XYZ file of C-alpha atoms in Angstrom:
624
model
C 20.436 12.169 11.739
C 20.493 8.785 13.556
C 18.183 5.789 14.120
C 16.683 2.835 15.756
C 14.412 0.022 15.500
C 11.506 -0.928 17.378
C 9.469 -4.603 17.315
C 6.190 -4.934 18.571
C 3.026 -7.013 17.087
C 1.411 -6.243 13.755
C 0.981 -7.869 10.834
C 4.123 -7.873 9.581
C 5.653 -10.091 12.203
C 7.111 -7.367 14.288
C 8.903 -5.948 12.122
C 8.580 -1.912 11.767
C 10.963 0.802 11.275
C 11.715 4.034 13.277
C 13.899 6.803 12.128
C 15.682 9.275 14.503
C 16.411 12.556 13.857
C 19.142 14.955 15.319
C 19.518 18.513 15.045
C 23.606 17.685 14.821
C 24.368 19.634 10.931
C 20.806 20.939 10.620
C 21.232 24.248 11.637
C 24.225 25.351 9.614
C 22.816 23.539 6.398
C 19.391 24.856 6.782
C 20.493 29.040 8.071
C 21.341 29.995 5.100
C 17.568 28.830 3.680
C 16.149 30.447 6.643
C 17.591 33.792 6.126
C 16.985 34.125 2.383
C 13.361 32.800 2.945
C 12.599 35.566 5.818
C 12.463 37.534 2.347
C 9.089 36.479 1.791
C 7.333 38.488 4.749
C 3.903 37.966 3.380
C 4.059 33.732 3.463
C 4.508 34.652 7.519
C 2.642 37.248 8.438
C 0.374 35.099 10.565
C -2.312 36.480 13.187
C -2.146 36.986 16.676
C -1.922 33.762 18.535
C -5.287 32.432 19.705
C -5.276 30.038 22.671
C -8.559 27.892 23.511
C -8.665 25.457 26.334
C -5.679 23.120 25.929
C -6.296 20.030 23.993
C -9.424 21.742 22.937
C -9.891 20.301 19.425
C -10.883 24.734 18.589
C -7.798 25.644 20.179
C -6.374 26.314 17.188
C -9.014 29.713 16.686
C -12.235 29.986 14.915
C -10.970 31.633 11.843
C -8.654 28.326 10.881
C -11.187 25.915 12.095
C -13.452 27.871 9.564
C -11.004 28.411 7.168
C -10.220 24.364 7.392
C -13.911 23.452 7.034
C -14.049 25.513 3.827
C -10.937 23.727 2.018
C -12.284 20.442 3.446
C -16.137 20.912 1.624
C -14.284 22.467 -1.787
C -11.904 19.306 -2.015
C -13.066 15.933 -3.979
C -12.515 13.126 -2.186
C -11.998 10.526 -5.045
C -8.210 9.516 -6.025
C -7.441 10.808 -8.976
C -6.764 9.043 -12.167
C -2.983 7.761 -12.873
C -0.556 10.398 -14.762
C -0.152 9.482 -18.510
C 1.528 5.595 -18.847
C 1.266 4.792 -14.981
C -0.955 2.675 -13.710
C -2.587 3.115 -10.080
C -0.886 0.699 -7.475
C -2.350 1.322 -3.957
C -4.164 3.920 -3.043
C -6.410 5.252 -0.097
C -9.105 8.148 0.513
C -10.046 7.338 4.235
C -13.765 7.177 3.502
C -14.661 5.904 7.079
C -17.284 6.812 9.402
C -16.205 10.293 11.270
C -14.385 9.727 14.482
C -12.888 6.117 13.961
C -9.633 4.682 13.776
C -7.527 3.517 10.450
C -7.766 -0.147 9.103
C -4.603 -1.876 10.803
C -4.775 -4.585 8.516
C -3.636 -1.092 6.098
C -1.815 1.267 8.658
C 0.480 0.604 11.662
C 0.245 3.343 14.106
C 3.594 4.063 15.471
C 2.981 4.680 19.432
C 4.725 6.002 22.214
C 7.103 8.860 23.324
C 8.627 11.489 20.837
C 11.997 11.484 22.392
C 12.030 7.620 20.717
C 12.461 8.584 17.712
C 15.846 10.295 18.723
C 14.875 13.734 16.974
C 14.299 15.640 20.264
C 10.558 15.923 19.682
C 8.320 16.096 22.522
C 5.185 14.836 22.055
C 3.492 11.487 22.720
C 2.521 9.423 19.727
C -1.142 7.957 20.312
C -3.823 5.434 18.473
C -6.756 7.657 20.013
C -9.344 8.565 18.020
C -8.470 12.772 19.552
C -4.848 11.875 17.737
C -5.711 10.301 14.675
C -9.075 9.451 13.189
C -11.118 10.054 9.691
C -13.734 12.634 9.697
C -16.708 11.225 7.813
C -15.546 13.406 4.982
C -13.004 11.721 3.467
C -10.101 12.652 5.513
C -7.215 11.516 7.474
C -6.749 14.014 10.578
C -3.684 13.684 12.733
C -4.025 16.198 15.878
C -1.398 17.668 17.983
C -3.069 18.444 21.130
C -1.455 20.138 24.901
C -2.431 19.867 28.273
C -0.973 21.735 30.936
C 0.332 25.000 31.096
C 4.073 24.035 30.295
C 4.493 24.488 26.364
C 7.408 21.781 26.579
C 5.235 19.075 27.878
C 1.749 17.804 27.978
C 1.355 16.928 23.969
C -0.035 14.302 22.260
C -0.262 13.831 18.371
C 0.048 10.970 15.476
C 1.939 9.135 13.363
C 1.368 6.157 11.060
C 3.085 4.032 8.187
C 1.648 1.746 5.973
C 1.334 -2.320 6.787
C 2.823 -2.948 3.159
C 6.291 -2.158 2.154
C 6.225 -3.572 -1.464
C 5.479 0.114 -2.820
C 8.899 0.621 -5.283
C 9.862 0.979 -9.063
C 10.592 -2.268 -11.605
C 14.332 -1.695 -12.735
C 13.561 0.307 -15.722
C 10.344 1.822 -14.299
C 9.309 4.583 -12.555
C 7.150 4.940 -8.975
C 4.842 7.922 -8.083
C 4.013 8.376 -4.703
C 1.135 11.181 -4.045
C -0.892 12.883 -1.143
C -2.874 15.688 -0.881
C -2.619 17.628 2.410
C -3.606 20.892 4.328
C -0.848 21.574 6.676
C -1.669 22.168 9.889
C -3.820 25.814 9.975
C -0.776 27.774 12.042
C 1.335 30.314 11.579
C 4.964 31.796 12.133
C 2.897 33.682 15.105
C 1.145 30.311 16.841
C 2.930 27.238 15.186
C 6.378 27.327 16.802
C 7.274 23.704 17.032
C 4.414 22.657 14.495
C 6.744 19.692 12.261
C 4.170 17.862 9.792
C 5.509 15.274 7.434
C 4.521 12.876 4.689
C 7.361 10.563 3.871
C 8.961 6.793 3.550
C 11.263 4.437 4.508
C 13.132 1.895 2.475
C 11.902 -1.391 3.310
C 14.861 -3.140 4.412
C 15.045 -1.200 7.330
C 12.551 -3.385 8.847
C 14.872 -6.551 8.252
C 17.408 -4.816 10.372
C 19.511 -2.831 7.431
C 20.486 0.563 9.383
C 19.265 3.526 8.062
C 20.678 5.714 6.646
C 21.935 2.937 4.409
C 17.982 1.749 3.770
C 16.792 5.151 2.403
C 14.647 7.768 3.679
C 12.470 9.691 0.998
C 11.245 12.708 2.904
C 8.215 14.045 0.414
C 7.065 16.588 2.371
C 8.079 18.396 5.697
C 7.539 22.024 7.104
C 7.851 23.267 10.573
C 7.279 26.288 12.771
C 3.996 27.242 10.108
C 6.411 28.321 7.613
C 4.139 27.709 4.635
C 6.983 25.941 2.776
C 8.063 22.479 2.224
C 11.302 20.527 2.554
C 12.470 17.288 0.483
C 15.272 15.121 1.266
C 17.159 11.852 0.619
C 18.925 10.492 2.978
C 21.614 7.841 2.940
C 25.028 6.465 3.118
C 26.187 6.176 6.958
C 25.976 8.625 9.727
C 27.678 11.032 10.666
C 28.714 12.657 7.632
C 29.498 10.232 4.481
C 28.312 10.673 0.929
C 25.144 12.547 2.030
C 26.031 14.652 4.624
C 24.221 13.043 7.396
C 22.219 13.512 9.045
C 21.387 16.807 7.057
C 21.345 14.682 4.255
C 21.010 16.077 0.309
C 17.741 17.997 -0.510
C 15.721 20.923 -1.712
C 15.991 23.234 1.509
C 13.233 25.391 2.067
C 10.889 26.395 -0.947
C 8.063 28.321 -1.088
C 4.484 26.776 -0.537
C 2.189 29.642 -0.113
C -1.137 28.783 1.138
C -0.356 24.841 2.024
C -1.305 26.282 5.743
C -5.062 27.054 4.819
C -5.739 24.588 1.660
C -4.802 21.533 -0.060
C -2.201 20.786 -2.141
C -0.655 17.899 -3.557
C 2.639 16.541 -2.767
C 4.238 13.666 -5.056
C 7.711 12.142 -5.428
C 9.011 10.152 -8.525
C 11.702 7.407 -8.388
C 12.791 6.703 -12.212
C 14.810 3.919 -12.541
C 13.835 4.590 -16.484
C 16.734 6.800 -16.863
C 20.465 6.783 -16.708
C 21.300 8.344 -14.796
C 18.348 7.286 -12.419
C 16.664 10.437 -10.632
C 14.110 11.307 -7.878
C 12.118 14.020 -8.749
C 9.866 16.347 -5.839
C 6.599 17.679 -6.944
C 4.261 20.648 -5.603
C 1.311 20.338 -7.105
C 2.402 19.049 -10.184
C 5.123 21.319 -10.383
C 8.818 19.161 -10.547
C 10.559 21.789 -7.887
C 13.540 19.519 -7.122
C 15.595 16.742 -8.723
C 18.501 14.524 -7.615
C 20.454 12.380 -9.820
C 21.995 8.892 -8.757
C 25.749 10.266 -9.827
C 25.869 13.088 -7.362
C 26.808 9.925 -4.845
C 28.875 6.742 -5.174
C 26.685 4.409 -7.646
C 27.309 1.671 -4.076
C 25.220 4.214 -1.501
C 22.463 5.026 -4.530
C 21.148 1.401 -5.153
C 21.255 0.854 -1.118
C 18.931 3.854 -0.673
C 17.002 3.745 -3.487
C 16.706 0.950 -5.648
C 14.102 -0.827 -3.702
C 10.575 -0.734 -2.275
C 9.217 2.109 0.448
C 6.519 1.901 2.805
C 5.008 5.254 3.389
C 4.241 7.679 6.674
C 2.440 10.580 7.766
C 3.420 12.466 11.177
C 2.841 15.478 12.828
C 5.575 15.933 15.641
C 5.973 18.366 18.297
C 9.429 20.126 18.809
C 12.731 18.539 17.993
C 15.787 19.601 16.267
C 13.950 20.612 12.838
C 11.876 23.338 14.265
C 14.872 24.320 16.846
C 16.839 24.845 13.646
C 14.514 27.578 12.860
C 14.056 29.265 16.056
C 12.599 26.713 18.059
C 9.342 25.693 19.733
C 6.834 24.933 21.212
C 6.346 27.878 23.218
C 3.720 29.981 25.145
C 2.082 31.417 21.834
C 1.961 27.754 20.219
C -1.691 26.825 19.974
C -3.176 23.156 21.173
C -5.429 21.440 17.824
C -3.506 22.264 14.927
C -3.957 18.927 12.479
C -1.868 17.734 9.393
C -5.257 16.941 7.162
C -4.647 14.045 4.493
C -7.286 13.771 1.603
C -5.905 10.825 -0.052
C -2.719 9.455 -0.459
C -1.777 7.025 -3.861
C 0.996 4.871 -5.590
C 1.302 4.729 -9.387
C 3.610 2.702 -11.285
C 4.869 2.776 -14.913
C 6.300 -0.066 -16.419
C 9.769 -0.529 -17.608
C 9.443 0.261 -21.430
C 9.140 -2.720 -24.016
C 6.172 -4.443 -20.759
C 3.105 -2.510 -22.152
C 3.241 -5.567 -24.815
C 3.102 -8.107 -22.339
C -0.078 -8.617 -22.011
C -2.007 -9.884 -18.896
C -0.405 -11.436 -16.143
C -1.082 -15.067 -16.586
C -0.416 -16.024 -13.049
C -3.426 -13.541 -11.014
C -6.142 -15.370 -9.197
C -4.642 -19.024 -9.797
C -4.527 -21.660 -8.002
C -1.490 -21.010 -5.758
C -0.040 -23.541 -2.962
C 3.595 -22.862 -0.388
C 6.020 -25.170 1.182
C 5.080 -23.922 4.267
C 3.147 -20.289 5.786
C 4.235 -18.285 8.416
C 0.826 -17.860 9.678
C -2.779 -17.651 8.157
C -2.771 -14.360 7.713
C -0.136 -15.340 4.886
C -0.999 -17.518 2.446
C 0.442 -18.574 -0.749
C -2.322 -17.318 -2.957
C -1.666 -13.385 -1.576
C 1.405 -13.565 -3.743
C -0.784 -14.122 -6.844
C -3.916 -11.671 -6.014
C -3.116 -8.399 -8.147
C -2.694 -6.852 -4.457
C 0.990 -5.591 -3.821
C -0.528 -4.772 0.265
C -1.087 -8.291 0.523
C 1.838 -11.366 0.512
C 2.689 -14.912 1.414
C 5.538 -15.808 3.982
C 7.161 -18.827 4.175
C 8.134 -20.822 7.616
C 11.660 -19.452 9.049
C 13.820 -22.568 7.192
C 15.278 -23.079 3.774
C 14.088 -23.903 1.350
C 10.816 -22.971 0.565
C 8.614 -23.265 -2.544
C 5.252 -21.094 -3.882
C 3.813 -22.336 -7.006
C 1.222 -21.446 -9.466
C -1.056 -23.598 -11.821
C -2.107 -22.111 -15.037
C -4.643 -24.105 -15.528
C -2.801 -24.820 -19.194
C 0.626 -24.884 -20.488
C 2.326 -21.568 -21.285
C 4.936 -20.687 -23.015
C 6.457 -18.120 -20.830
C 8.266 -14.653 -21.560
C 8.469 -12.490 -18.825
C 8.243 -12.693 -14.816
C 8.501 -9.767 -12.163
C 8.920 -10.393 -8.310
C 7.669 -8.419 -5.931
C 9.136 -9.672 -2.641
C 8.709 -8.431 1.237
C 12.057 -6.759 2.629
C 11.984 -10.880 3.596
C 13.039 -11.730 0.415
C 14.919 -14.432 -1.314
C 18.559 -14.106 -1.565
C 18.824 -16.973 -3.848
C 15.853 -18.732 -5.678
C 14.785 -20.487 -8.852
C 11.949 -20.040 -11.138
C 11.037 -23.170 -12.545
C 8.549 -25.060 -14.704
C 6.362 -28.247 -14.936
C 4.007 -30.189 -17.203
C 2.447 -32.272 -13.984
C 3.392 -30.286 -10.962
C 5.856 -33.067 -10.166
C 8.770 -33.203 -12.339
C 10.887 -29.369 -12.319
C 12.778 -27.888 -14.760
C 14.843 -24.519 -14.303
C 14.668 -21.980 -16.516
C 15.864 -18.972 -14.289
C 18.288 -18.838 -11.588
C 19.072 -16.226 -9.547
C 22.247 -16.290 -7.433
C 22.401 -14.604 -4.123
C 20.571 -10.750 -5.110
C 18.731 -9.969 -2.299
C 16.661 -6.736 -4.128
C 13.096 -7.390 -3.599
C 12.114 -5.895 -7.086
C 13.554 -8.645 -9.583
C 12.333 -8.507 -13.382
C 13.728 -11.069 -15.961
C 13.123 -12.353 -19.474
C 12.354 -16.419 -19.714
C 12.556 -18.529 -22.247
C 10.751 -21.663 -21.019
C 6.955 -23.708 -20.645
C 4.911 -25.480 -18.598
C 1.495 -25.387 -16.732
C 2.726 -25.017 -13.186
C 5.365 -22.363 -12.575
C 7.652 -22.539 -9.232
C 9.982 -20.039 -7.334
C 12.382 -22.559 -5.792
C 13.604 -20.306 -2.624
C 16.860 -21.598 -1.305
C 18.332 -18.855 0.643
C 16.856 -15.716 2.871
C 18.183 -12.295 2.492
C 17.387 -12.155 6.548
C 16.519 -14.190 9.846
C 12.529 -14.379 8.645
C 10.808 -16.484 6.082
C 10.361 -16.309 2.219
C 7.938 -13.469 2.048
C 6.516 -12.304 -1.474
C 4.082 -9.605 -2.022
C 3.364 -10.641 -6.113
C 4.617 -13.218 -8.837
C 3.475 -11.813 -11.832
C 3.874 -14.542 -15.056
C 3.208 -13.582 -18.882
C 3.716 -15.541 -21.730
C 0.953 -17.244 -24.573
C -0.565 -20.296 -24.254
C 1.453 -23.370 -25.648
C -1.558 -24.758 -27.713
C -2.104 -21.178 -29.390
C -5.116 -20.669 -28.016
C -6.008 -17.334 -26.250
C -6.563 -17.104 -22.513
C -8.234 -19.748 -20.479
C -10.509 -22.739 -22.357
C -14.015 -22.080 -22.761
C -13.914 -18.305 -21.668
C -11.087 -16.053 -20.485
C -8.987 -15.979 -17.014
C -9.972 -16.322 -13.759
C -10.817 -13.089 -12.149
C -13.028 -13.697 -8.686
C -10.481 -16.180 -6.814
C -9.218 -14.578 -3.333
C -10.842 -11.004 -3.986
C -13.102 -9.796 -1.335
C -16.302 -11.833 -0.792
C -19.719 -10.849 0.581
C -23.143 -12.236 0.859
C -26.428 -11.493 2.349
C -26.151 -14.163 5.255
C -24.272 -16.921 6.093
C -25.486 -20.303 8.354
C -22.832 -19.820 10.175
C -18.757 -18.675 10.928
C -17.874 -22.014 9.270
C -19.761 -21.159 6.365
C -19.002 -17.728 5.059
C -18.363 -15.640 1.721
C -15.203 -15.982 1.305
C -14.787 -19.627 1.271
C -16.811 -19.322 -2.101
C -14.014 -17.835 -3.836
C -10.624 -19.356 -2.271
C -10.346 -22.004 -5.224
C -11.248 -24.664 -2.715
C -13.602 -26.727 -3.570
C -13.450 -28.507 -0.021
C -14.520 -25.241 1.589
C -18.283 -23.591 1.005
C -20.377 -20.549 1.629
C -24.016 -21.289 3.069
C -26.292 -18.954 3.497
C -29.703 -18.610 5.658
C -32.178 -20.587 5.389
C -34.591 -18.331 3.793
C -34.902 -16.426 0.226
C -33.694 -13.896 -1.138
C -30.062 -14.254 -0.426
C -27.140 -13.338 -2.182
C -23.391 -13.623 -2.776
C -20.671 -10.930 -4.365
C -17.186 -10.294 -5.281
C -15.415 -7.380 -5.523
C -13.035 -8.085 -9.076
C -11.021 -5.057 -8.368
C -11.507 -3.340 -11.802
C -13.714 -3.257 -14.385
C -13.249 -6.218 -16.389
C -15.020 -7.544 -19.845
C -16.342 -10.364 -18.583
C -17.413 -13.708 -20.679
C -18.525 -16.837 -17.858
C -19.614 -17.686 -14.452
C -19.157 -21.417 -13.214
C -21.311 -21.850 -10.079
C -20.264 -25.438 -8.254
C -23.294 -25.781 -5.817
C -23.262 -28.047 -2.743
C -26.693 -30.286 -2.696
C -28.539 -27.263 -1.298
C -28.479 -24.879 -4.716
C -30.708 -22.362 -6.081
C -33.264 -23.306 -8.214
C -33.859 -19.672 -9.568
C -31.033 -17.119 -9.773
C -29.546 -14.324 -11.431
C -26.057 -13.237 -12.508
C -25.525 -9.296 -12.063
C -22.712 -7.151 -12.291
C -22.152 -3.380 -11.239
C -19.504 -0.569 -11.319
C -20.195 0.663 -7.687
C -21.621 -2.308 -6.238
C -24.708 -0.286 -6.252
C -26.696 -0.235 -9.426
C -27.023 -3.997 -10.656
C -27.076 -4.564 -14.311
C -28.715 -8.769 -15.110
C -26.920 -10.245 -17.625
C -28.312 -13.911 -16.818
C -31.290 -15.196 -14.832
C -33.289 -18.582 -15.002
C -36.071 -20.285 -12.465
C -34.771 -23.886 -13.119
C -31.417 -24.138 -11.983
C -30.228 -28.036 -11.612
C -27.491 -27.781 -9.222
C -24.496 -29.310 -9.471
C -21.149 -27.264 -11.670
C -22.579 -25.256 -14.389
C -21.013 -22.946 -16.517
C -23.221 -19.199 -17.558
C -21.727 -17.749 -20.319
C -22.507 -14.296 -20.086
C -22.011 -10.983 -21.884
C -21.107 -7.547 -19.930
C -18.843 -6.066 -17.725
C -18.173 -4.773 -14.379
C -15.823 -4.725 -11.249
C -18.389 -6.494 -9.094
C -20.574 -9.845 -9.660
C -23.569 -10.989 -8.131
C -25.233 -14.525 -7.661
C -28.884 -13.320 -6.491
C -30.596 -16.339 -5.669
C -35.233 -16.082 -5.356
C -35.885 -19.982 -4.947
C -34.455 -22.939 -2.865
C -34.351 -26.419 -4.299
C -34.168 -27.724 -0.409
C -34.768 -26.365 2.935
C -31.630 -25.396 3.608
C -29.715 -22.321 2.497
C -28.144 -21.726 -0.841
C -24.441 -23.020 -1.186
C -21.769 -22.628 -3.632
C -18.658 -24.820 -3.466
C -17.168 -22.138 -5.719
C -18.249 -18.947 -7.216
C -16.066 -18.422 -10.638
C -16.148 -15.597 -12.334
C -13.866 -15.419 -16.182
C -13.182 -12.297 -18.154
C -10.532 -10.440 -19.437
């Protein structure tokens, strides 16, 4: 297998990473697999082929679409709960409106002509809404659909990869990524060239590392409607090398019975927790397939695997895969097959001995940057609890983020969570005033952008000094967690807890106008305000996240405030539970302690003390 890199605009400044495939060692590693599977006559006794009007989305035959629609209605669409000891990182269920397109600011879509990719695939890779679009029912759907009456030309399908690439395991821990999918509804009779897959990349391929050095994970991949899946690693250098590139080492074919005509769930582990560190392959639930880091040179291992992912789903057409197993597309192959994607989820587990942490001391504070790349980058995405979200520095050493605690801390523990853009070489260091720095970490030229250390050290503003870039882009970190106890020995925040509400999604029932909006209520700027119309009721919210145990609200209304309010929180932003109201609000910064919890919190506001709207400086909410 081979690759190459592509640039074009998105969010991450261009950068994006293609892998190419090649039939070149497939078909002798993967014959003997093929043969010993062709035991199994009943996984491939498929129907007739059934041919609709090409690109027909019923091309594929009634009977799948109906058997499709039944697994659809009989699967939940909520993401399930984290296994035992992880918690849940990322995670998506594609609840948008049938027929539209994926959040970019989440998913890339990766556009343009199979044969790019270098795997011999034929199809053209599309952002239409026939390619790839959610149902309505909780579903991803990408479509392979022909045109024509040549088999070997004339299709369209989808692929797309995640925005973030900060999804990895903390040396010591362990990452879980999970889908459930319905493989496309074809057969061994009608799905000759048919090549779904759910898998990632390691991220620094997108800083210009060559794969097959980076890492590819391949989770799950079938072809031909062979109801089976195949898992892979693949690294080292190609041709050949320490993992037989570009077959690469894996499970070969295994048995999936059924994966054609329901769901099933799909998961790979990285465990960094034990030595030697393994990947482990999962069919629903079941561990089918482990590799262990000494059946390679320790060297190609940490290259490929020791660092963060960003995840894909694809449904190709043709290529060296399927050829491998007798080929395809052909004149039986049917147009409107779809790769079907429920939800898709990353779970962590913490290194062992970080349960006892505590919480991370550095979320939702006040957090400024030497410089940003852009707006869509500031410093305070590195300290939001989001690991899809991050903070880039200009393209110059050095650069500094840094934190205030609002209090000095006596600090224990910090974990960074950088871009593939990390920092090479950087310092973590601490302050009483935010003017005068002392070091208390150093870290020396290790570009791995998954860094976890001990400190020893205090202060009230904590700094990562960044003085040289593991590539030719910025400083770019996706978290900087921070734990440690308060230096007074006092617990949490004075006067009630830590601040929960600053940078997480804001919404409100109005605002005066674009200068004016939600948002600006909860970016710890107390320069910048939300203003609402000039009429009552109105109302503003935040999204926390999670539930939290909340114990204040500090409102800082402008001049125009709200003479009568209430505080209310919810679980499903919903159902509104009051846990404060009063009808003679004064204006001004005041502080509502308050008893309850929730994941979202409300300022609903009956009475104006002017005739302008109501507007909040800052909307703070504290809790635990």
């Amino acid at each position: 297998m081979s690759f190459r890199r592509k640039r074009g605009d998105n969010q991450h400044s261009g950068r994006t990473g293609r892998r190419r495939r090649s039939a070149v060692g497939l078909v002798a590693a993967l014959a003997a697999a093929a043969v010993a599977f062709a035991g199994a006559p009943a996984a491939f006794a498929g129907a007739p082929a059934q041919h609709g009007a090409p690109g027909s989305p019923a091309s594929a035959g009634s009977a799948a679409s109906a058997r499709q629609a039944a697994a659809q209605d009989a699967v939940p669409d909520a993401v399930p709960a984290p296994p035992s000891g992880f918690s849940t990182t990322w995670s998506d269920d594609f609840n948008g409106p049938a027929g539209t397109g994926l959040n970019t600011g989440t998913w890339r879509y990766d556009t343009g002509a199979g044969s790019g990719f270098g795997t011999g695939e034929i199809e053209t890779m599309t952002n239409s809404t026939s390619n790839v679009y959610q149902d309505g029912s909780g579903h991803l759907v990408l479509k392979a659909l022909h045109s024509g009456s040549d088999p070997n030309s004339g299709w369209t399908s989808g692929r797309v990869e995640t925005q973030a690439d900060g999804f990895g395991a903390q040396p010591g821990g362990v990452v879980r990524m999970q889908a459930s999918i319905q493989q496309p509804d074809v057969t061994t009779a009608n799905g000759a060239g048919y090549w779904p897959a759910f898998w990632m990349l390691g991220s620094p391929l997108r800083v210009g590392v060559p794969w097959p050095g980076s890492g590819e994970v391949d989770i799950l991949e079938d072809i031909n409607g062979r109801s089976s899946v195949f898992s892979t690693l693949h690294c080292g250098v190609s041709p050949g090398g320490p993992c037989n590139e570009s077959s690469g080492i894996g499970s070969g074919e295994h048995a999936c019975p059924g994966c054609q005509t329901g769901y099933h769930t799909y998961a790979v582990e990285v465990d960094r927790s034990t030595s030697p560190e393994q990947i482990r392959w999962y069919l629903d639930g079941t561990n089918f397939y482990t590799l262990r880091a000494d059946q390679v040179d320790a060297t190609t291992w940490a290259n490929a695997v020791d660092h963060s992912y960003f995840i894909i789903f694809d449904l190709a057409i043709g290529g060296g895969f399927p050829a491998a197993f007798g080929g395809g597309p052909d004149a039986s192959t049917v147009s409107g097959g779809s790769m079907n994607v429920d939800y898709v989820a990353v779970y962590n587990k913490p290194p062992a001995g970080q349960s006892g942490l505590g919480p991370n001391i550095a979320r939702s504070k006040p957090t400024t940057a030497s410089s940003t790349e852009s707006a869509d980058f500031p410093a305070s995405n590195a300290t939001d609890g989001d690991v899809t979200t991050r903070w880039s520095s200009g393209f110059s050493d050095p650069q500094w983020l840094q934190v205030d605690l609002g209090r000095s801390y006596d600090l224990t523990h910090a974990t960074l969570t950088w871009e593939a853009a990390a920092a090479s070489g950087y310092q973590l260091q601490t302050s009483d005033n935010g003017t005068d720095w002392r070091t208390i970490y150093t870290n020396s030229n290790s570009p791995a952008d998954i860094q976890d250390t001990a400190l020893s050290g205090s202060g009230r503003y904590v700094r990562v000094y960044a003085t040289s870039r593991a590539s030719q882009y910025g400083d770019s970190l996706y978290e900087l967690a921070l734990y440690g106890t308060p230096a007074d020995g006092g617990g949490g925040d004075p006067g009630g807890g830590t601040l929960l509400s600053q940078g997480r999604p804001a919404t409100a029932s109005s605002s005066e106008n674009s200068s004016f909006v939600a948002a600006d209520a909860v970016d710890g700027n107390t320069g910048t305000r939300w203003s609402s119309g000039f009429s009552d009721p109105q109302w503003l919210q935040v999204d926390l996240g999670a539930t939290h145990t909340l114990s204040k609200v500090v409102l800082n209304w402008e001049t125009a405030y709200a003479t009568a309010y209430r505080i209310q929180t919810s679980d499903d932003g919903a159902t509104w539970t009051d846990v404060y109201s009063t009808a003679n609000g004064t204006g001004g910064t005041q502080t509502v302690p308050i008893t309850g919890s929730g994941r979202y919190v409300r300022v609903d506001c009956t009475a104006r003390a002017t005739q302008y709207g109501d507007s909040l400086w800052e909307f703070q909410v504290y809790g635990s």
